[in-house]
Coordinates of C-alpha atoms in Angstrom, one line a residue:
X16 CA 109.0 -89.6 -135.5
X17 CA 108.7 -93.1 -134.1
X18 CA 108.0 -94.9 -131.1
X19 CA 110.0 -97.4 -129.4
X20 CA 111.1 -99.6 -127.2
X21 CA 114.2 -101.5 -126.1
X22 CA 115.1 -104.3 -124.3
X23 CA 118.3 -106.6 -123.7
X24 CA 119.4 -110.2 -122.5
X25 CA 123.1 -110.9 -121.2
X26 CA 125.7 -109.1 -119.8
X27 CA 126.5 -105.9 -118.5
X28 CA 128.3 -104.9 -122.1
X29 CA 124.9 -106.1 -123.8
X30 CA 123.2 -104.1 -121.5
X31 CA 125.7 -101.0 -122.7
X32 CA 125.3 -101.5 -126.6
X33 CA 121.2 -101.4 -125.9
X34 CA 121.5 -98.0 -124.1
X35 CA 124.0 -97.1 -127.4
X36 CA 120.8 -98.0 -129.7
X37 CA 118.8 -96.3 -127.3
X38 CA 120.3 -93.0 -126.8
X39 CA 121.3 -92.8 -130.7
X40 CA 117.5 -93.3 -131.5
X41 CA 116.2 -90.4 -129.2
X42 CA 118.9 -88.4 -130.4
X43 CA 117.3 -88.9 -134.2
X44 CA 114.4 -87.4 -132.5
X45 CA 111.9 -90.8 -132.1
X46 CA 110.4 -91.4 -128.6
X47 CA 110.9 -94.4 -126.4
X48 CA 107.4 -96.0 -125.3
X49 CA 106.6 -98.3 -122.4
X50 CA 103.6 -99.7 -124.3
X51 CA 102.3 -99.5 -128.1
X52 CA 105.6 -98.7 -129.8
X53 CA 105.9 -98.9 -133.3
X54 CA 109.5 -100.6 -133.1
X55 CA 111.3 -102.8 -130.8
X56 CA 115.0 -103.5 -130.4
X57 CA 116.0 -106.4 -129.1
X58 CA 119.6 -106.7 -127.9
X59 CA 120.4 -110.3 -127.8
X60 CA 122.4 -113.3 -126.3
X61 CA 124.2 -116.3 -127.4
X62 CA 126.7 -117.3 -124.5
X63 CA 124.7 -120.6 -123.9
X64 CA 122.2 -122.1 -126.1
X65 CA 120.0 -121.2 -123.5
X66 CA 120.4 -117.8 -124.2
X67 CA 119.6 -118.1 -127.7
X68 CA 116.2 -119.9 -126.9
X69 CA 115.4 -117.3 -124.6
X70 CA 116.4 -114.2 -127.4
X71 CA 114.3 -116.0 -129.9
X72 CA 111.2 -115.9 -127.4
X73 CA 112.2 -112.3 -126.8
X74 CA 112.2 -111.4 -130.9
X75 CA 109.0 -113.4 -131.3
X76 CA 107.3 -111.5 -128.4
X77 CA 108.1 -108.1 -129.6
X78 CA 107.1 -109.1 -132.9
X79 CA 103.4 -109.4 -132.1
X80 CA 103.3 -106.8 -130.4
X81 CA 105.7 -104.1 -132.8
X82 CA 105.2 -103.3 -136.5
X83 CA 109.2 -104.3 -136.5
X84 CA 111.8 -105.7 -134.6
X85 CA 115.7 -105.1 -135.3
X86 CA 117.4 -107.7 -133.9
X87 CA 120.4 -106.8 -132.6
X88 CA 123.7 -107.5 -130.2
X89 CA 125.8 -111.2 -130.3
X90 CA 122.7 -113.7 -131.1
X91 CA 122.2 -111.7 -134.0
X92 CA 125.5 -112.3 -135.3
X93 CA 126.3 -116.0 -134.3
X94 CA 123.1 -117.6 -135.0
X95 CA 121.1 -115.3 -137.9
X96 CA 118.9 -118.5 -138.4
X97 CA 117.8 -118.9 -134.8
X98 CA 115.5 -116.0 -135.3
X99 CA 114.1 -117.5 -139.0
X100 CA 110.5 -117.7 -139.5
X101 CA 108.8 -115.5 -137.2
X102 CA 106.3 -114.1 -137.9
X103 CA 106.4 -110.0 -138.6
X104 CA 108.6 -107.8 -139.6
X105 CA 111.8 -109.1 -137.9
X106 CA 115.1 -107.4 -139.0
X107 CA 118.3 -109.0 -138.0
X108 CA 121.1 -106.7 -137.5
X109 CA 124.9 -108.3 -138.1
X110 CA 127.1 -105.7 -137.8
X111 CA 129.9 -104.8 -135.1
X112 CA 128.5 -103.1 -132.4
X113 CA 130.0 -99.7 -132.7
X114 CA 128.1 -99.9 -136.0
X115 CA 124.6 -101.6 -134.9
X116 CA 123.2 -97.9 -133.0
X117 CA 123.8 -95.9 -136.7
X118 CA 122.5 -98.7 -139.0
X119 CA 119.3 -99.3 -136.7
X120 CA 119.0 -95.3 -136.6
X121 CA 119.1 -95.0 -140.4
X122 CA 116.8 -97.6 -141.1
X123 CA 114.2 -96.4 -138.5
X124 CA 114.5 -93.0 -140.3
X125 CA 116.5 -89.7 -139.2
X126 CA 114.9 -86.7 -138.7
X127 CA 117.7 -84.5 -137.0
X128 CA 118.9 -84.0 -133.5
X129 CA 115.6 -83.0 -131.5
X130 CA 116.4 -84.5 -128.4
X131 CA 120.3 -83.1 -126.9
X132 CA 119.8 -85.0 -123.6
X133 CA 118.3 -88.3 -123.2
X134 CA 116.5 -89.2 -119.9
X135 CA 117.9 -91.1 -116.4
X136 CA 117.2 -94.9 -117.3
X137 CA 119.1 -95.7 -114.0
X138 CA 120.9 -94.9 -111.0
X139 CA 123.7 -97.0 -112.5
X140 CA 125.1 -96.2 -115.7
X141 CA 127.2 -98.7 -117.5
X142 CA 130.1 -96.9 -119.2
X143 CA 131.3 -99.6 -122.0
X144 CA 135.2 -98.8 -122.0
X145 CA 136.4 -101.8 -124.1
X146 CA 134.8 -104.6 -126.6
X147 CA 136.6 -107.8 -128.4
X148 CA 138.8 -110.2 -127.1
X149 CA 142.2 -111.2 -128.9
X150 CA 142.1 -114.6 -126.5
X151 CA 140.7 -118.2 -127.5
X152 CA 139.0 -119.7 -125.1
X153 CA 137.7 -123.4 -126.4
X154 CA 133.8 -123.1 -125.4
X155 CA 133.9 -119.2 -125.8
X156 CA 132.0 -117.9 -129.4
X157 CA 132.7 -114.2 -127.7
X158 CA 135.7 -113.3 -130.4
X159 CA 133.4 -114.8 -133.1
X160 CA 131.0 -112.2 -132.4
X161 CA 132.6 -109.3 -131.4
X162 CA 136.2 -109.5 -132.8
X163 CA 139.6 -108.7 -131.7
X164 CA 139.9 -106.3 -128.7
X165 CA 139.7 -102.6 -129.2
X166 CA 139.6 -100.0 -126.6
X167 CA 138.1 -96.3 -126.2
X168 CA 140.1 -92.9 -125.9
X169 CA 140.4 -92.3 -122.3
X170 CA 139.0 -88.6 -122.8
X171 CA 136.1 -90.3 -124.7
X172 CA 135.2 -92.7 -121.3
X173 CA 135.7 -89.5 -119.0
X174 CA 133.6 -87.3 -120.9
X175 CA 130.8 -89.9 -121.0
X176 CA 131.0 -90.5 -116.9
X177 CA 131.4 -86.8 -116.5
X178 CA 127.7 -86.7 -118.5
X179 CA 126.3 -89.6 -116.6
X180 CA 127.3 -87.8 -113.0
X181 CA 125.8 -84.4 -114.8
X182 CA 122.8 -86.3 -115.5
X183 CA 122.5 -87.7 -112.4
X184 CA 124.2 -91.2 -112.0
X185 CA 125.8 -92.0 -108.7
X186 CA 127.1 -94.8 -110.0
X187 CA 129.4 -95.9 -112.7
X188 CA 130.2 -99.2 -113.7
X189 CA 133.4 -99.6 -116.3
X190 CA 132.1 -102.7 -118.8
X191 CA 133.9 -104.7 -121.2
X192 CA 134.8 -108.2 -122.9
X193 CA 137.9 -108.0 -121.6
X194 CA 138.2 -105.1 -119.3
X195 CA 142.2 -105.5 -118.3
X196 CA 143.0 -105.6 -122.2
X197 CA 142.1 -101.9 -122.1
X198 CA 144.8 -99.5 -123.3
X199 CA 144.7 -95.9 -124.8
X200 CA 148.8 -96.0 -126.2
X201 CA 148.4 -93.2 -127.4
X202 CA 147.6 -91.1 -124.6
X203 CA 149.4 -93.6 -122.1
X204 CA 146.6 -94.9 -120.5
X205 CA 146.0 -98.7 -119.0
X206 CA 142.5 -99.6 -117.2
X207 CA 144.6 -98.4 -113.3
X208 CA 145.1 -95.1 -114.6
X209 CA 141.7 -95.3 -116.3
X210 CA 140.5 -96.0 -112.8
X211 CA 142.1 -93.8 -110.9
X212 CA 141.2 -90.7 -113.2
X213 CA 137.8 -91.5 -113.7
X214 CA 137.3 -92.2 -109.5
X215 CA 138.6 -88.6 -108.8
X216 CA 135.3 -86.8 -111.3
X217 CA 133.5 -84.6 -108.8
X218 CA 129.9 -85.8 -108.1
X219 CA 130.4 -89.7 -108.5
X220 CA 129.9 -91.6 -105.8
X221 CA 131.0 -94.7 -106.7
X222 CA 133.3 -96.7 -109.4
X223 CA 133.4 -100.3 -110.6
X224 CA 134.8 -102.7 -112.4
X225 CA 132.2 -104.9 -114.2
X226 CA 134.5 -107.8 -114.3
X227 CA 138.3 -108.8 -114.5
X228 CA 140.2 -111.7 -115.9
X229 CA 142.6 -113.2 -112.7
X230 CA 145.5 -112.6 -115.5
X231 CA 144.8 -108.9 -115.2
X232 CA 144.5 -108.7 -111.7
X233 CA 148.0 -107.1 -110.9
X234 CA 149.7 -104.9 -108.3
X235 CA 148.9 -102.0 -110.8
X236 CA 145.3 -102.3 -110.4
X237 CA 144.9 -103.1 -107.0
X238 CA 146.9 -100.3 -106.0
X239 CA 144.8 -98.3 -108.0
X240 CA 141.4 -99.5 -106.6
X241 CA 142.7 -99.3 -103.1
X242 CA 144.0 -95.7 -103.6
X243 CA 140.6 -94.5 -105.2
X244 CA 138.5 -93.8 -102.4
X245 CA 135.2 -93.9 -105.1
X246 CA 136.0 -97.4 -106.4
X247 CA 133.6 -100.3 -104.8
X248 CA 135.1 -103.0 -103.0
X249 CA 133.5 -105.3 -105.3
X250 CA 135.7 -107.9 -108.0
X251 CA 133.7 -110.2 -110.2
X252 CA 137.0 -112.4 -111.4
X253 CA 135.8 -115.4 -113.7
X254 CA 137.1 -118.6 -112.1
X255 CA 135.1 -121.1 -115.0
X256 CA 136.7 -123.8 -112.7
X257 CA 138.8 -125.1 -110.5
X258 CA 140.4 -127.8 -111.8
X259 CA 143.6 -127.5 -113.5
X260 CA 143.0 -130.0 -116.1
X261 CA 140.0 -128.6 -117.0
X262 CA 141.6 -125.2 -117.4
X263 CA 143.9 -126.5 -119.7
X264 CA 141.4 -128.0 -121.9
X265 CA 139.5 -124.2 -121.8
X266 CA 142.9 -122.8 -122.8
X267 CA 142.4 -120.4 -119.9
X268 CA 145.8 -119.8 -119.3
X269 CA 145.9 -119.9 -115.4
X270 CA 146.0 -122.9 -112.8
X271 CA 143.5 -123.3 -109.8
X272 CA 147.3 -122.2 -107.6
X273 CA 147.7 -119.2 -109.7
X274 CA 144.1 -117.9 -109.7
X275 CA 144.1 -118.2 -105.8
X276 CA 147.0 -116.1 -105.8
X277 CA 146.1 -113.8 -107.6
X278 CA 142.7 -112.9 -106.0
X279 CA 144.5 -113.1 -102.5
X280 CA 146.3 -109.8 -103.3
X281 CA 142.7 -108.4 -103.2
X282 CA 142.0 -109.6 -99.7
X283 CA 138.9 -107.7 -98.3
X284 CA 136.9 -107.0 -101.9
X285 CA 133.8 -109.0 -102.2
X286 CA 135.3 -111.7 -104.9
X287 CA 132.5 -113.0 -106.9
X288 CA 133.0 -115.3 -110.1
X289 CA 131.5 -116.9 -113.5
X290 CA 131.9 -121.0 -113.4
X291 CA 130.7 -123.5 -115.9
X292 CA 129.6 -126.4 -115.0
X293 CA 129.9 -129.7 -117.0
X294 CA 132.9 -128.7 -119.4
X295 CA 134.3 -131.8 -121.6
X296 CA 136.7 -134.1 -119.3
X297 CA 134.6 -132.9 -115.9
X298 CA 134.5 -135.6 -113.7
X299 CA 133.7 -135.8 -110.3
X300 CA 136.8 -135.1 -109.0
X301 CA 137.6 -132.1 -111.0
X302 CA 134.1 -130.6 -109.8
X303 CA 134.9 -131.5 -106.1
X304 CA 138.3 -128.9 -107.4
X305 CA 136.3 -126.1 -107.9
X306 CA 134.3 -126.4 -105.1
X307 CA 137.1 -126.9 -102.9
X308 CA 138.9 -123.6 -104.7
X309 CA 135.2 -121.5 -104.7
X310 CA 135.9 -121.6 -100.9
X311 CA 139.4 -121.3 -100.7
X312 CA 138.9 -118.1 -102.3
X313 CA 136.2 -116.8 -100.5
X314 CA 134.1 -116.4 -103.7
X315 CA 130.9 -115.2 -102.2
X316 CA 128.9 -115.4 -105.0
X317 CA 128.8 -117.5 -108.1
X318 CA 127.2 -117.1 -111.6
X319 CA 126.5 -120.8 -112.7
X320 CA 126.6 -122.0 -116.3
X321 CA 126.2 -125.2 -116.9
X322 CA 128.3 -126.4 -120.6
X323 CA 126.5 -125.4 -123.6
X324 CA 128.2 -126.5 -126.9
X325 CA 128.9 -123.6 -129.4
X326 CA 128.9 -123.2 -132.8
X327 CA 132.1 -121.8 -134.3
X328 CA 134.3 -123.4 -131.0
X329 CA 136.9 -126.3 -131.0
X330 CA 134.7 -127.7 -128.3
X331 CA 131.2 -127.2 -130.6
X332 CA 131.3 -131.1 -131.1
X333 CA 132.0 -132.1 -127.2
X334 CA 129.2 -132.4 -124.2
X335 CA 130.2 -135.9 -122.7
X336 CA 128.3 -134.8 -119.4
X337 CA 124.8 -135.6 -119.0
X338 CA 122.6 -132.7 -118.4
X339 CA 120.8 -134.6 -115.7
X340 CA 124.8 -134.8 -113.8
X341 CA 125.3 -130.8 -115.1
X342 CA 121.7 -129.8 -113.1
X343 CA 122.5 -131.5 -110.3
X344 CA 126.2 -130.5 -110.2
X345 CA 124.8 -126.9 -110.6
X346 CA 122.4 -127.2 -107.9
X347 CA 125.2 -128.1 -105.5
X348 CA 127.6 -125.2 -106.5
X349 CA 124.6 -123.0 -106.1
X350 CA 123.5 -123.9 -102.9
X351 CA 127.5 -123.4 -101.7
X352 CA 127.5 -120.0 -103.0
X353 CA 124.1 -118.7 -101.2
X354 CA 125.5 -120.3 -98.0
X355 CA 128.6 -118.2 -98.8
X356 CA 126.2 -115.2 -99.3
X357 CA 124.7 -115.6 -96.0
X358 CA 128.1 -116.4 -94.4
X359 CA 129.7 -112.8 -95.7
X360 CA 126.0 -111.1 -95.1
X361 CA 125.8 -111.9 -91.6
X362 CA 129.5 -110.1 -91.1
X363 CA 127.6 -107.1 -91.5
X364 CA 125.4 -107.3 -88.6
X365 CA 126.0 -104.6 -86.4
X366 CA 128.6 -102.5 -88.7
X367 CA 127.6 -99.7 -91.0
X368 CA 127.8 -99.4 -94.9
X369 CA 127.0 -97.1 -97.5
X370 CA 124.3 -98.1 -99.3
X371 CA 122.6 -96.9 -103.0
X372 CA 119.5 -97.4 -103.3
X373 CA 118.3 -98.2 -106.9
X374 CA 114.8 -99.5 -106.5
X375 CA 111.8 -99.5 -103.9
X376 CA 113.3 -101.0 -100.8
X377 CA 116.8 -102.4 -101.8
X378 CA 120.3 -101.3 -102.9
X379 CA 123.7 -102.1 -102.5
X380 CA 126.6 -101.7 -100.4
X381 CA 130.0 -100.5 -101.1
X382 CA 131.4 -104.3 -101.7
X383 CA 128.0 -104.9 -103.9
X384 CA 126.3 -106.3 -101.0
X385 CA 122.5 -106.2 -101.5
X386 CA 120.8 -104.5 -98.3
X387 CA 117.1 -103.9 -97.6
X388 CA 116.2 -100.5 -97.0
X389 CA 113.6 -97.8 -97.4
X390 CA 114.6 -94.9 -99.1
X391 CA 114.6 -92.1 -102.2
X392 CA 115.8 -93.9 -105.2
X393 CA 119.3 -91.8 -106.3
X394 CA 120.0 -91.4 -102.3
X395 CA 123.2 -92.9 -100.6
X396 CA 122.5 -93.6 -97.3
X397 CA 124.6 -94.9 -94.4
X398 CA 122.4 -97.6 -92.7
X399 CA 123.7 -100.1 -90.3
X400 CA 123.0 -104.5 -90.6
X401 CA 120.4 -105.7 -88.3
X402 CA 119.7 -108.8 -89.4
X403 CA 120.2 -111.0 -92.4
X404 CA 117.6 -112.7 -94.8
X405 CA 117.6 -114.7 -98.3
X406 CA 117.2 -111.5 -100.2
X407 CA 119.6 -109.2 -98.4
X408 CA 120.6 -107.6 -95.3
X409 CA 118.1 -105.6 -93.4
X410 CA 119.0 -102.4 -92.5
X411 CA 118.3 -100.9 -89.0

């Protein structure tokens, strides 16, 4: 038996393939450690070359501190040579991720299924329903790393949330590259039935969608999250920007008009979004666009990314903006979106919510809305807003 630990950077699907690696290993019959494991996995990042600095300190940390490391997830298949020359027993895993959890498994060394249950890592599980994307984005090295787009059986995803509520998991979020590519032909499934089915398991509390492409974001679904009395009021649609000429030179395949559309069918979700900042052919005027359509839409919160160039993409070769124009651009989309945070916060003074709680002191709200309130970790409570703060809305 061996010890170990794991840990991941990214998204919400990264986060998904480490619990994979993780729940594979304890089936094998080795035993996760906090401290002095004999093997670390670490699940890594390469959406920015930011990320890939940051996976490389990860690797090099766990290295002095593990016998080996298996390097795993979509820095470990873009850039192999980021994580060349540290020092230790560093193992770099390039393989598909429906294959990485057997391969790391195998080489750590099997010795039959001792453990049938694993332990409660959270009060959220993420339920990975989809990987891939068939689309090509010009700055996106996502299809370069995890291929085409392929989708789980529906009975597959149902069992597994059926296991997470058994285990105890309130909540369930659905992840994916590319969540509204999700079909099961087969058994005549798209992500609203998906939706719908999974919202109506006894014992889960709450459903969500981890993100959606505005393409995707269709009468079908919104129906479906409306009609679902489990699913949050909560959309994370990825905006990128708000300029149409930018847009085109993405190859996103929607106009600033069309993605305000869209996300208007889904009046009274929180609507938060992804943009990057400093994309080839930005100018001023085409970053005064997105701010202008960030509060048109009533995006409440944004995740910022200023350009990174990446390897493998037609745009690998372009970064015209300086970085010292990207960090101030940044800074100024940032500071709109907390004053957007505290705009939508301070609606909640005085009206109750639902809230999970899913540390010491905070959780969230049915719309994701983070609240500050004591509490059993696991619990839903109903609290009501009593006043607002930087961190969160305090609960009466």
């Amino acid at each position: 038996m061996a010890s170990f630990s794991i840990r991941f950077l990214g998204c919400k699907v990264s986060y998904s393939d480490a619990q994979e690696i993780r729940e594979r290993l304890l089936r094998e019959g080795h035993e996760e450690s906090d401290g002095g494991a004999e093997v670390a996995v670490v699940n890594t990042c390469c959406v920015t070359h930011e990320a890939v600095r940051k996976s490389r300190h990860a690797v090099a940390r766990a290295a002095r501190a593990h016998e080996r490391v298996y390097v795993t997830g979509c820095g470990a298949n873009l850039a192999e040579s980021a994580f060349a020359g540290i020092q230790g027993d560093v193992v770099v895993v390039k393989r598909r991720s429906e294959e990485t959890p057997g391969f790391v498994a195998g080489d750590v060394g099997s010795i039959g299924c001792v453990h049938a249950e694993t332990g409660l890592d959270r009060v959220r599980a993420f339920v990975k329903v989809q990987d891939g994307c068939s689309f090509s984005c010009s700055f996106c090295v996502v299809p370069l790393v995890r291929g085409s787009s392929r989708s789980r059986a529906a009975s597959a995803v149902l069992a597994e949330i059926r296991k997470r509520v058994t285990r105890g998991h309130r909540e369930v979020v659905l992840t994916g590259i590319n969540l509204g590519c999700y079909r099961d032909r087969e058994a005549g499934y798209t992500l609203a039935r998906l939706l719908r089915e999974a919202g109506s398991i006894p014992g889960l509390a709450r459903l969500r969608l981890s993100s959606i492409e505005v393409n995707h974001l269709n009468d079908e679904l919104v129906a479906a999250m409306r009609e679902t009395p489990a699913v949050s009021r909560h959309l994370h649609v990825p905006l990128q920007s708000g300029d149409d000429g930018v847009l085109r030179a993405m190859r996103r395949r929607y106009s600033a008009a069309t993605y305000l559309r869209r996300v208007a069918t889904a009046s009274g979700f929180n609507l938060t979004a992804d943009v990057i900042v400093g994309f080839p052919g930005e100018d001023e005027r085409a970053f005064e666009h997105t701010l202008e359509v960030v509060a048109r839409a009533g995006i409440t919160k944004c995740h910022v990314f200023p350009y990174s160039p990446r390897p493998g993409t037609t745009t690998e070769a372009e970064d015209p903006v300086p970085h010292a124009v990207k960090k101030k651009r940044s800074a100024r989309l940032r500071e709109a979106s907390r004053l957007a945070c505290l705009e939508h916060w301070r609606g909640k003074v005085g009206r109750e919510d639902d809230v999970l709680i899913d540390r010491p002191g905070r959780g969230y709200g049915d719309d994701y809305s983070p609240w500050l309130v004591e509490g059993k970790i696991g619990e839903l409570v109903r609290v009501r807003g009593r006043a607002v703060t930087d961190e969160g809305i305090l609960a009466a």
